[in-house]
Coordinates of N, CA and C and ligand atoms in Angstrom, one line a residue:
M1364 N 89.4 96.5 118.1 CA 89.7 96.7 117.1 C 90.6 98.0 116.8
R1365 N 91.7 97.1 115.6 CA 92.6 98.4 115.1 C 92.3 98.4 113.8
I1366 N 91.6 99.8 113.3 CA 91.5 99.4 111.6 C 92.9 100.8 111.1
D1367 N 93.4 100.3 109.7 CA 94.2 101.1 109.0 C 93.2 101.5 107.9
L1368 N 93.3 102.7 107.2 CA 92.6 103.2 106.5 C 93.9 104.2 105.6
I1369 N 94.2 103.4 104.1 CA 95.3 103.8 103.5 C 94.2 104.2 101.9
S1370 N 94.9 105.7 101.7 CA 93.9 106.4 100.8 C 94.8 107.7 100.0
I1371 N 94.6 107.8 98.7 CA 94.8 109.4 98.6 C 94.2 110.4 99.0
F1372 N 93.2 110.2 99.8 CA 91.9 110.8 100.3 C 92.0 110.5 101.6
P1373 N 92.3 110.5 102.5 CA 92.0 110.3 104.1 C 91.0 110.5 104.4
E1374 N 91.0 112.2 104.2 CA 89.9 113.2 104.3 C 88.3 112.3 104.4
F1375 N 88.2 111.5 103.4 CA 87.1 110.7 103.1 C 86.5 110.1 104.4
Y1376 N 87.4 109.8 105.2 CA 87.1 109.2 106.5 C 87.1 110.2 107.8
D1377 N 86.7 111.2 107.4 CA 86.2 112.0 108.4 C 85.2 112.0 109.1
V1378 N 84.6 111.3 108.4 CA 82.8 111.0 108.5 C 83.1 109.6 109.8
L1379 N 83.8 109.2 109.3 CA 84.0 108.1 110.8 C 84.0 108.5 112.3
D1380 N 84.3 109.9 112.2 CA 84.6 110.5 113.6 C 83.2 110.7 114.1
L1381 N 82.5 110.3 113.6 CA 80.9 111.0 114.0 C 80.4 109.9 114.5
S1382 N 78.9 110.1 115.2 CA 78.2 109.1 115.8 C 78.3 107.7 116.5
L1383 N 77.9 106.5 116.2 CA 78.6 105.4 117.3 C 80.1 105.3 116.9
I1384 N 80.6 105.4 115.6 CA 82.1 104.7 115.6 C 83.1 105.8 115.8
G1385 N 82.8 107.1 115.6 CA 82.9 108.3 116.5 C 83.0 108.0 118.1
R1386 N 82.0 107.7 118.5 CA 82.1 107.2 119.8 C 82.9 106.2 120.4
A1387 N 83.0 105.3 119.4 CA 83.7 104.2 119.7 C 85.4 104.4 120.0
Q1388 N 85.4 105.2 118.9 CA 86.7 105.6 119.1 C 87.3 106.4 120.1
Q1389 N 86.3 107.1 120.7 CA 87.1 108.1 122.0 C 86.9 107.1 123.0
D1390 N 85.9 105.8 122.9 CA 85.9 105.1 124.4 C 86.9 104.0 124.4
G1391 N 87.9 103.7 123.1 CA 88.9 103.0 122.8 C 88.5 101.8 122.5
I1392 N 87.2 101.2 122.0 CA 86.8 100.1 121.5 C 87.4 99.9 119.9
L1393 N 87.6 101.2 118.9 CA 88.2 101.0 117.9 C 89.5 102.2 117.9
D1394 N 90.2 101.4 117.1 CA 91.3 102.2 116.7 C 91.6 102.3 115.1
V1395 N 91.2 103.8 115.2 CA 91.2 104.1 113.3 C 92.2 104.7 113.2
R1396 N 93.0 104.4 112.3 CA 94.2 105.2 112.0 C 94.2 104.9 110.1
R1397 N 94.3 106.6 110.0 CA 94.3 107.2 108.8 C 95.9 107.2 108.0
H1398 N 96.0 106.7 106.7 CA 97.2 106.8 106.2 C 97.3 107.7 104.7
Q1399 N 97.8 108.8 104.7 CA 98.3 109.3 103.1 C 99.2 108.1 102.3
L1400 N 98.5 107.6 101.2 CA 99.3 107.1 100.3 C 100.5 107.7 99.9
R1401 N 100.0 109.0 99.7 CA 100.9 109.6 98.9 C 102.5 109.9 99.7
E1402 N 102.4 109.6 101.1 CA 103.4 109.8 101.9 C 104.8 109.0 101.9
H1403 N 104.2 107.8 100.8 CA 105.1 106.4 100.6 C 105.4 106.9 99.1
T1404 N 105.7 107.8 98.5 CA 106.6 108.1 97.2 C 107.4 108.9 97.4
A1405 N 108.0 109.3 96.1 CA 109.5 109.5 96.7 C 109.8 110.8 95.3
D1406 N 108.9 110.8 94.7 CA 109.2 111.7 93.5 C 108.6 113.0 94.3
R1407 N 108.7 114.1 93.0 CA 108.1 115.6 93.6 C 106.9 115.6 93.4
H1408 N 106.5 115.0 92.5 CA 104.3 115.2 92.1 C 103.7 113.9 93.0
R1409 N 104.8 113.3 93.8 CA 104.1 112.3 94.5 C 103.1 111.2 93.8
T1410 N 104.1 110.7 93.0 CA 102.8 110.2 92.0 C 102.5 109.0 92.0
V1411 N 101.0 108.5 92.4 CA 100.5 107.5 92.5 C 100.6 106.3 91.3
D1412 N 99.9 106.8 90.1 CA 99.6 106.2 89.0 C 100.2 106.2 88.1
D1413 N 99.9 105.2 86.9 CA 100.5 105.1 85.7 C 100.1 104.6 84.6
T1414 N 100.6 104.4 83.3 CA 99.5 103.8 82.2 C 99.3 102.4 82.1
P1415 N 98.3 101.5 82.2 CA 98.5 100.7 82.0 C 99.0 99.9 81.2
T1416 N 99.7 98.8 81.9 CA 100.8 97.9 80.8 C 99.6 96.9 79.9
G1417 N 100.4 97.4 78.4 CA 99.4 96.2 77.7 C 98.4 97.5 76.9
G1418 N 98.1 98.4 77.8 CA 97.5 99.6 76.8 C 96.0 99.6 77.5
G1419 N 95.3 100.6 76.9 CA 94.0 100.6 77.7 C 93.4 101.8 78.3
A1420 N 92.4 102.3 78.4 CA 91.6 103.5 79.2 C 92.2 103.4 80.4
G1421 N 92.3 104.8 80.6 CA 92.6 105.2 82.4 C 93.9 104.9 82.9
M1422 N 93.9 104.6 84.1 CA 95.8 104.6 84.6 C 95.3 104.2 86.2
V1423 N 96.2 103.0 86.2 CA 96.7 102.3 87.2 C 97.5 102.6 88.3
M1424 N 97.0 102.1 89.4 CA 98.2 102.6 90.9 C 99.1 101.8 90.7
K1425 N 100.2 102.6 90.8 CA 101.5 101.9 91.1 C 102.0 101.1 92.2
P1426 N 102.4 99.7 92.1 CA 102.8 98.8 93.1 C 103.3 99.1 94.7
E1427 N 104.3 100.3 94.3 CA 105.4 100.4 95.2 C 104.9 101.1 96.7
P1428 N 104.5 102.3 96.2 CA 104.1 103.1 97.1 C 102.5 102.5 98.3
W1429 N 101.9 101.6 97.6 CA 101.3 100.6 98.4 C 101.6 99.2 99.1
A1430 N 102.9 99.3 98.2 CA 104.1 97.9 99.2 C 104.3 98.5 100.4
L1431 N 104.8 100.0 100.0 CA 105.5 101.1 101.7 C 104.8 101.2 102.3
A1432 N 103.4 101.5 102.1 CA 102.7 101.9 102.7 C 102.0 100.7 103.9
L1433 N 101.7 99.4 103.2 CA 101.3 98.5 104.0 C 102.5 97.5 104.6
D1434 N 103.7 98.0 104.5 CA 104.8 97.3 105.0 C 104.9 98.3 106.4
D1435 N 104.7 99.7 106.1 CA 104.4 100.2 107.4 C 103.7 99.9 108.5
V1436 N 102.4 99.6 108.0 CA 101.5 99.1 108.9 C 101.7 97.9 109.6
L1437 N 102.6 96.8 108.6 CA 102.8 95.8 109.0 C 103.7 95.4 110.1
A1438 N 104.6 96.9 110.1 CA 105.5 96.7 110.9 C 105.3 97.2 112.2
G1439 N 104.1 97.9 112.7 CA 103.3 98.3 114.0 C 102.3 97.2 114.4
A1440 N 102.4 96.3 113.6 CA 101.3 95.0 113.7 C 101.7 93.8 114.4
S1441 N 100.7 93.4 115.4 CA 101.2 91.7 115.7 C 99.8 90.7 115.3
G1442 N 100.8 90.0 115.0 CA 99.6 88.7 114.2 C 99.6 89.4 112.6
R1443 N 98.8 88.4 111.9 CA 98.4 88.7 110.3 C 97.2 89.5 110.3
P1444 N 97.2 90.7 110.1 CA 96.2 91.7 109.5 C 95.2 90.9 108.6
T1445 N 93.9 91.3 108.4 CA 93.2 91.3 107.5 C 93.4 92.2 106.6
L1446 N 93.8 92.1 105.1 CA 94.0 93.4 104.1 C 92.6 93.6 103.1
I1447 N 91.7 94.4 103.5 CA 90.7 94.1 102.0 C 90.7 95.5 101.2
I1448 N 90.6 94.6 100.1 CA 90.9 96.0 98.9 C 89.8 96.0 98.5
P1449 N 89.1 96.9 98.1 CA 87.5 97.2 97.6 C 87.8 97.2 96.3
T1450 N 86.8 96.6 95.5 CA 86.9 96.5 94.1 C 85.7 95.5 93.7
P1451 N 85.2 96.5 92.5 CA 83.7 96.1 92.1 C 84.0 94.6 91.2
A1452 N 85.6 94.1 90.9 CA 85.4 93.0 90.6 C 86.5 91.8 91.8
G1453 N 85.9 92.0 93.1 CA 85.8 91.2 94.6 C 84.5 90.4 94.8
A1454 N 84.7 89.6 95.5 CA 83.6 89.0 96.0 C 82.7 89.8 96.7
V1455 N 81.3 89.5 96.7 CA 80.5 90.7 97.3 C 80.3 90.4 98.9
F1456 N 80.4 91.5 99.0 CA 80.2 91.8 100.9 C 78.8 91.8 101.2
T1457 N 79.2 91.1 102.2 CA 77.3 90.6 102.8 C 77.4 90.4 104.2
Q1458 N 76.2 90.5 105.0 CA 76.7 90.4 106.2 C 77.2 89.4 106.7
R1459 N 77.3 88.5 106.3 CA 77.8 87.1 106.8 C 79.5 87.7 106.7
T1460 N 79.8 88.4 105.5 CA 81.5 88.9 105.6 C 81.3 90.1 106.7
A1461 N 80.4 90.6 107.1 CA 80.5 91.6 108.2 C 81.1 90.9 109.6
E1462 N 80.2 89.9 109.2 CA 80.3 88.9 111.0 C 81.7 88.6 111.1
D1463 N 82.4 87.9 110.0 CA 83.5 87.6 109.7 C 84.6 88.5 110.1
L1464 N 84.6 90.0 109.1 CA 85.3 90.6 109.9 C 85.5 91.0 111.4
A1465 N 84.0 91.3 111.8 CA 83.8 91.8 113.4 C 84.7 90.9 114.2
A1466 N 85.1 89.8 113.8 CA 85.4 88.7 114.5 C 87.3 88.6 114.6
R1467 N 87.7 89.6 113.8 CA 89.5 89.6 113.6 C 89.5 91.1 114.6
D1468 N 91.1 91.1 114.8 CA 91.5 92.0 115.7 C 91.8 93.3 115.1
H1469 N 92.5 92.9 113.6 CA 93.0 94.4 112.8 C 92.7 94.2 111.3
L1470 N 92.0 95.5 111.0 CA 91.4 95.3 110.0 C 92.3 96.4 108.9
V1471 N 92.3 96.3 107.7 CA 93.4 97.4 107.1 C 93.0 97.3 105.8
F1472 N 92.0 98.7 105.2 CA 91.7 99.1 104.0 C 92.2 99.5 103.1
A1473 N 92.2 99.3 101.8 CA 93.9 100.1 100.7 C 92.4 100.3 99.7
A1474 N 92.3 101.4 100.1 CA 91.1 102.0 98.8 C 91.8 102.5 97.9
G1475 N 91.7 101.8 96.1 CA 92.1 102.2 95.1 C 91.3 103.5 94.4
R1476 N 92.2 104.1 93.4 CA 91.3 105.2 92.6 C 91.9 104.9 91.1
Y1477 N 91.6 105.3 90.4 CA 91.6 105.3 88.7 C 91.3 103.6 88.2
E1478 N 91.6 103.4 87.8 CA 91.6 101.9 87.4 C 91.4 100.6 88.2
G1479 N 92.2 101.2 89.2 CA 92.7 99.9 90.3 C 94.2 100.2 90.8
I1480 N 94.3 99.1 91.5 CA 95.6 99.3 91.7 C 96.1 97.6 91.0
D1481 N 98.0 97.8 91.0 CA 98.4 97.0 90.3 C 98.3 95.3 90.9
Q1482 N 98.0 94.7 90.2 CA 97.3 93.6 90.8 C 98.4 92.4 91.5
R1483 N 100.0 92.8 91.4 CA 100.8 91.9 92.1 C 101.1 92.5 93.2
V1484 N 100.0 93.6 94.3 CA 100.1 94.4 95.3 C 99.4 92.7 95.9
T1485 N 98.3 92.2 95.5 CA 97.5 91.6 95.9 C 98.2 90.3 96.4
E1486 N 98.8 89.2 95.5 CA 100.0 88.8 95.3 C 100.9 89.2 96.6
W1487 N 101.5 89.6 96.3 CA 102.8 90.3 97.4 C 102.4 90.6 98.7
A1488 N 101.0 91.3 98.9 CA 100.8 91.4 100.1 C 99.9 89.4 101.2
E1489 N 100.1 88.4 100.3 CA 99.8 87.5 100.9 C 100.6 86.9 102.0
D1490 N 102.3 87.5 102.1 CA 103.0 87.1 103.0 C 102.9 87.4 104.0
G1491 N 102.1 88.9 103.9 CA 101.8 89.2 105.3 C 100.3 89.6 106.1
F1492 N 99.3 89.5 104.7 CA 98.1 89.9 105.3 C 97.0 88.6 105.0
D1493 N 95.8 88.6 105.4 CA 94.6 87.7 105.2 C 94.5 88.7 103.9
V1494 N 94.1 88.2 102.8 CA 94.1 89.3 101.9 C 92.3 89.1 101.1
R1495 N 91.7 90.2 101.2 CA 90.4 89.9 100.5 C 89.4 91.0 99.5
P1496 N 90.0 90.6 98.4 CA 89.3 91.6 97.4 C 87.4 91.6 97.7
L1497 N 87.2 92.9 98.2 CA 85.8 92.6 98.3 C 85.1 93.7 97.6
S1498 N 84.0 93.6 97.0 CA 82.8 94.5 96.0 C 81.7 94.8 97.1
I1499 N 81.1 95.9 97.2 CA 79.8 96.4 97.6 C 78.5 96.0 96.9
G1500 N 78.9 95.8 95.6 CA 77.7 95.7 95.2 C 78.1 95.5 93.7
D1501 N 76.9 95.3 92.9 CA 77.5 95.3 91.5 C 76.9 96.7 90.6
Y1502 N 78.1 97.8 90.9 CA 78.2 98.6 90.5 C 79.3 99.6 90.5
V1503 N 79.6 100.7 90.0 CA 81.0 101.2 90.2 C 81.2 102.9 90.5
L1504 N 81.8 102.4 91.7 CA 82.3 104.1 92.5 C 83.4 104.8 91.3
N1505 N 83.7 105.8 91.7 CA 85.0 106.3 91.3 C 86.2 106.1 92.0
G1506 N 86.0 105.2 93.3 CA 87.0 104.6 94.1 C 86.8 104.1 95.4
G1507 N 87.9 103.6 96.1 CA 87.4 102.5 96.9 C 86.6 103.1 98.4
E1508 N 86.4 104.5 98.3 CA 86.7 105.3 99.9 C 85.4 104.6 100.2
V1509 N 84.4 105.0 99.6 CA 83.1 105.3 100.1 C 82.2 104.1 100.3
A1510 N 83.6 102.8 99.2 CA 83.0 101.4 100.2 C 83.6 100.9 101.2
V1511 N 84.5 101.5 101.1 CA 85.1 101.4 102.5 C 84.7 101.4 104.0
I1512 N 84.0 103.0 103.9 CA 82.8 103.3 105.0 C 81.8 102.9 105.2
A1513 N 81.4 101.8 103.7 CA 80.2 101.0 104.1 C 80.2 100.0 105.0
M1514 N 81.7 99.4 104.8 CA 82.0 98.4 104.8 C 82.5 98.6 106.6
V1515 N 83.3 99.2 106.4 CA 83.7 100.0 108.1 C 82.1 100.1 109.0
E1516 N 81.6 100.9 108.7 CA 80.1 100.5 109.3 C 79.4 99.3 109.4
A1517 N 78.8 98.6 108.6 CA 78.7 97.3 108.9 C 79.3 96.5 109.7
V1518 N 81.1 96.7 109.7 CA 81.5 95.5 110.8 C 81.7 96.0 111.9
T1519 N 82.1 97.3 112.2 CA 81.8 97.9 113.1 C 80.9 97.7 114.2
R1520 N 79.9 98.1 113.6 CA 78.4 98.0 114.5 C 78.2 96.6 114.8
L1521 N 79.3 95.7 114.6 CA 78.9 94.3 115.4 C 80.0 93.7 116.3
V1522 N 80.8 95.0 116.5 CA 81.7 94.7 117.5 C 81.3 95.1 118.7
P1523 N 81.5 94.6 120.0 CA 81.2 94.2 121.1 C 81.1 95.8 121.5
G1524 N 80.1 96.7 122.3 CA 80.4 98.0 122.7 C 80.1 99.3 121.8
V1525 N 80.1 98.8 120.8 CA 79.6 99.9 119.3 C 78.4 100.5 119.5
I1526 N 77.6 99.4 119.4 CA 76.2 100.0 119.1 C 75.3 99.8 121.2
G1527 N 74.8 100.8 121.2 CA 74.4 100.8 122.6 C 73.2 99.2 123.5
N1528 N 72.6 99.0 122.3 CA 71.6 98.1 122.4 C 71.9 97.0 121.6
P1529 N 72.4 96.0 121.7 CA 72.9 94.8 120.7 C 71.7 94.0 120.7
A1530 N 70.8 93.8 121.3 CA 69.2 93.3 121.2 C 69.0 93.5 119.6
S1531 N 69.2 95.2 119.1 CA 68.5 95.6 118.0 C 69.3 94.6 117.1
L1532 N 70.4 94.2 117.1 CA 71.0 93.0 116.0 C 70.5 92.2 115.4
D1533 N 69.8 91.8 116.6 CA 69.4 90.2 116.0 C 67.8 90.4 115.2
E1534 N 67.4 91.0 115.4 CA 65.9 91.2 114.5 C 66.5 92.3 113.0
E1535 N 67.4 92.4 113.1 CA 67.4 93.7 111.7 C 67.7 92.6 110.3
S1536 N 67.4 93.0 109.2 CA 67.5 92.5 108.2 C 68.8 92.1 107.8
H1537 N 68.3 90.8 107.1 CA 70.1 90.4 106.8 C 70.3 89.3 107.8
S1538 N 70.3 89.2 109.4 CA 70.9 88.8 110.3 C 70.5 87.5 110.2
D1539 N 68.8 87.5 109.6 CA 68.7 85.4 109.4 C 68.2 85.1 108.0
G1540 N 68.5 86.4 107.0 CA 68.3 86.0 105.5 C 66.7 86.7 105.7
L1541 N 66.3 87.0 106.0 CA 65.2 87.9 105.2 C 65.4 89.1 105.8
L1542 N 64.8 90.0 105.2 CA 64.5 91.2 105.5 C 64.0 91.5 106.5
E1543 N 63.9 92.9 107.4 CA 63.2 93.2 108.7 C 61.8 93.7 108.1
Y1544 N 61.1 93.5 109.3 CA 59.5 93.8 109.6 C 59.4 95.2 109.5
P1545 N 58.2 95.6 108.9 CA 58.5 97.4 108.9 C 58.3 97.8 110.3
V1546 N 58.9 98.8 110.7 CA 58.7 99.5 111.8 C 57.4 100.7 112.4
Y1547 N 56.8 100.8 113.4 CA 56.3 102.0 113.6 C 56.3 102.8 115.0
T1548 N 56.0 103.9 115.1 CA 56.2 104.3 116.2 C 54.7 104.9 116.7
K1549 N 55.0 106.2 117.5 CA 53.6 106.8 117.9 C 53.7 108.0 116.9
P1550 N 52.0 108.5 116.6 CA 51.2 108.6 117.2 C 50.2 106.9 116.4
A1551 N 49.6 106.3 117.2 CA 48.8 105.1 116.8 C 48.0 105.1 115.4
V1552 N 47.7 106.8 115.1 CA 47.1 106.8 114.0 C 47.8 108.5 113.2
W1553 N 48.1 108.4 111.9 CA 49.2 109.5 112.0 C 48.5 109.8 110.4
R1554 N 48.0 110.9 110.2 CA 47.6 111.3 108.9 C 46.2 110.1 108.4
G1555 N 45.8 109.7 109.5 CA 44.8 108.9 109.2 C 45.8 107.8 108.7
I1556 N 46.3 107.3 108.9 CA 47.3 105.8 108.7 C 47.4 105.4 110.0
P1557 N 46.6 104.2 110.4 CA 46.7 103.8 111.5 C 48.0 102.7 111.6
V1558 N 48.8 102.3 112.7 CA 49.3 101.2 112.6 C 48.7 100.0 112.7
P1559 N 49.0 98.7 112.4 CA 48.3 97.6 112.4 C 48.1 97.5 113.7
E1560 N 46.7 96.5 114.0 CA 46.3 96.8 115.6 C 46.9 95.9 116.2
V1561 N 47.4 94.8 115.7 CA 47.9 94.2 116.5 C 48.9 94.3 117.0
L1562 N 50.0 95.1 116.8 CA 51.1 96.0 117.5 C 50.7 96.7 118.9
L1563 N 49.1 97.2 118.8 CA 49.0 97.7 119.9 C 48.0 96.8 121.0
S1564 N 48.3 95.2 120.8 CA 47.7 94.5 121.7 C 48.2 94.2 122.8
G1565 N 49.3 94.2 122.6 CA 50.5 94.3 124.2 C 50.4 92.2 124.2
D1566 N 49.6 91.8 123.0 CA 50.2 90.3 122.8 C 51.1 90.0 122.1
H1567 N 52.6 89.3 122.9 CA 53.9 89.4 122.6 C 53.9 88.7 121.7
A1568 N 53.7 86.9 122.1 CA 53.5 86.1 120.7 C 52.7 86.5 119.3
K1569 N 51.4 87.0 119.7 CA 50.9 87.8 118.5 C 51.8 88.4 117.5
I1570 N 52.6 89.3 118.5 CA 53.5 90.4 117.6 C 54.5 89.9 117.3
A1571 N 55.0 88.7 117.6 CA 56.3 88.4 117.1 C 55.7 87.5 115.7
A1572 N 54.8 87.1 115.6 CA 54.3 86.1 114.5 C 53.8 86.9 113.5
H1573 N 53.3 88.1 113.6 CA 52.7 89.2 112.6 C 53.9 90.0 112.1
R1574 N 55.0 89.9 112.6 CA 56.0 90.7 112.3 C 57.2 89.5 111.2
R1575 N 56.7 88.0 111.8 CA 57.6 87.1 111.0 C 56.7 87.1 110.0
E1576 N 55.6 87.1 109.5 CA 54.9 87.0 108.7 C 55.1 88.2 107.6
Q1577 N 55.4 89.7 108.2 CA 55.9 90.8 107.4 C 56.8 90.5 107.0
Q1578 N 57.8 89.7 107.8 CA 59.4 89.9 107.2 C 59.2 88.8 105.9
M1579 N 58.4 87.9 106.1 CA 58.4 86.9 104.8 C 57.5 87.6 103.6
R1580 N 56.7 88.4 103.9 CA 56.2 89.1 102.7 C 57.2 89.9 102.2
R1581 N 57.9 90.3 102.9 CA 58.6 91.7 101.9 C 59.7 90.9 102.0
T1582 N 60.2 90.1 102.0 CA 61.4 89.6 101.3 C 60.9 89.0 99.9
R1583 N 59.7 88.1 100.2 CA 59.0 87.5 98.6 C 59.3 88.7 97.9
D1584 N 58.5 89.6 98.5 CA 57.9 90.6 97.2 C 59.3 91.4 96.5
V1585 N 60.0 91.5 97.6 CA 61.2 92.8 97.3 C 62.7 91.9 96.8
R1586 N 63.0 90.9 97.3 CA 63.9 89.9 97.4 C 63.7 88.3 96.8
P1587 N 63.2 88.3 95.9 CA 62.8 86.9 95.8 C 63.8 86.0 95.4
D1588 N 65.2 86.8 95.4 CA 66.1 85.5 95.4 C 66.5 85.0 96.7
L1589 N 66.7 85.9 97.9 CA 66.6 85.6 99.2 C 65.3 85.0 100.2
Y1590 N 64.0 85.4 99.2 CA 63.2 84.4 99.8 C 63.2 83.0 99.8
A1591 N 63.7 82.3 98.1 CA 64.0 81.1 97.6 C 64.8 80.6 98.5
R1592 N 66.4 81.3 98.7 CA 67.3 80.6 99.7 C 66.6 80.1 101.0
H1593 N 65.8 81.1 101.7 CA 65.3 80.8 103.0 C 64.6 79.9 102.6
L1594 N 63.2 79.6 101.7 CA 62.7 78.7 101.6 C 63.5 77.6 101.7
A1595 N 64.6 77.2 100.9 CA 65.7 76.0 100.6 C 66.3 75.5 101.9
R1596 N 66.3 76.5 102.8 CA 66.9 76.0 104.2 C 66.2 76.2 105.3
R1597 N 65.1 76.5 105.3 CA 64.0 76.6 106.8 C 62.8 76.1 106.3
G1598 N 62.0 76.4 104.9 CA 60.7 75.7 104.4 C 59.8 77.4 105.1
G1599 N 58.5 76.9 105.2 CA 57.2 77.7 105.5 C 57.1 78.5 104.7
D1600 N 56.6 77.9 103.6 CA 56.2 78.7 102.3 C 55.2 80.0 103.1
L1601 N 54.6 81.1 102.6 CA 53.7 81.6 102.9 C 52.4 81.0 102.2
A1602 N 50.9 81.3 102.8 CA 50.2 80.9 102.1 C 49.6 81.9 100.7
Ligands
LIG2092 N1 85.6 100.5 93.8 C1 84.7 100.9 92.9 N2 83.5 100.2 92.7 C2 83.2 99.3 94.0 C3 82.2 98.2 94.4 N3 81.6 98.3 93.8 N4 82.9 97.7 95.7 C4 83.9 98.0 96.3 N5 84.8 98.8 95.7 C5 84.5 100.1 94.4

């Protein structure tokens, strides 16, 4: 999978050289390319922002540097890449979104700063990209870079070969609309607190049933919204 990251702070993305995503780049599974938006400016100050048309607080990112940067990416692309624009005004990014994006060959992330990118860029980009304005949650960050890192991590771990043990993807939180069950390791009793006895029984069916019940309880208590949706789909309310 090819991933292009455009930002005025491409250094934010240095963390992607660590851990599993770093390894996947070394292994050639991911081709992550970082781009400095300011390289697509023509003035001495390399200006990327301007005042909002119509008035108001803050600054808005000028459209032209974005168009030039995106054209550059398109020039080296085959097919129609997906352009993700992180914004608190976007549709919420969920595990389903991650699954959808993980199946694509080429993702481009355009991280804005200030009050965001001139809206016309979104419209203009539809010609060459499948454009997806996405939010990682109902709160406001200073810029899109941290949201991009979260999305890149959620997406790329679903790409075959990035995670050593793909079976671990099947049972985790959100994979089937429920939160993950609590997990334990050794010792069996730690600081006076034992692990649930059933986990030591060796009875795989019993363990699976216990874990399912824990998933249901946790989801009901912590995320009643997800629990209601799960019941509506699958039934099986807790006693
Ligand atoms: N930029 C600022 N806040 C954001 C959010 N919640 N999601 C995605 N991009 C953002």
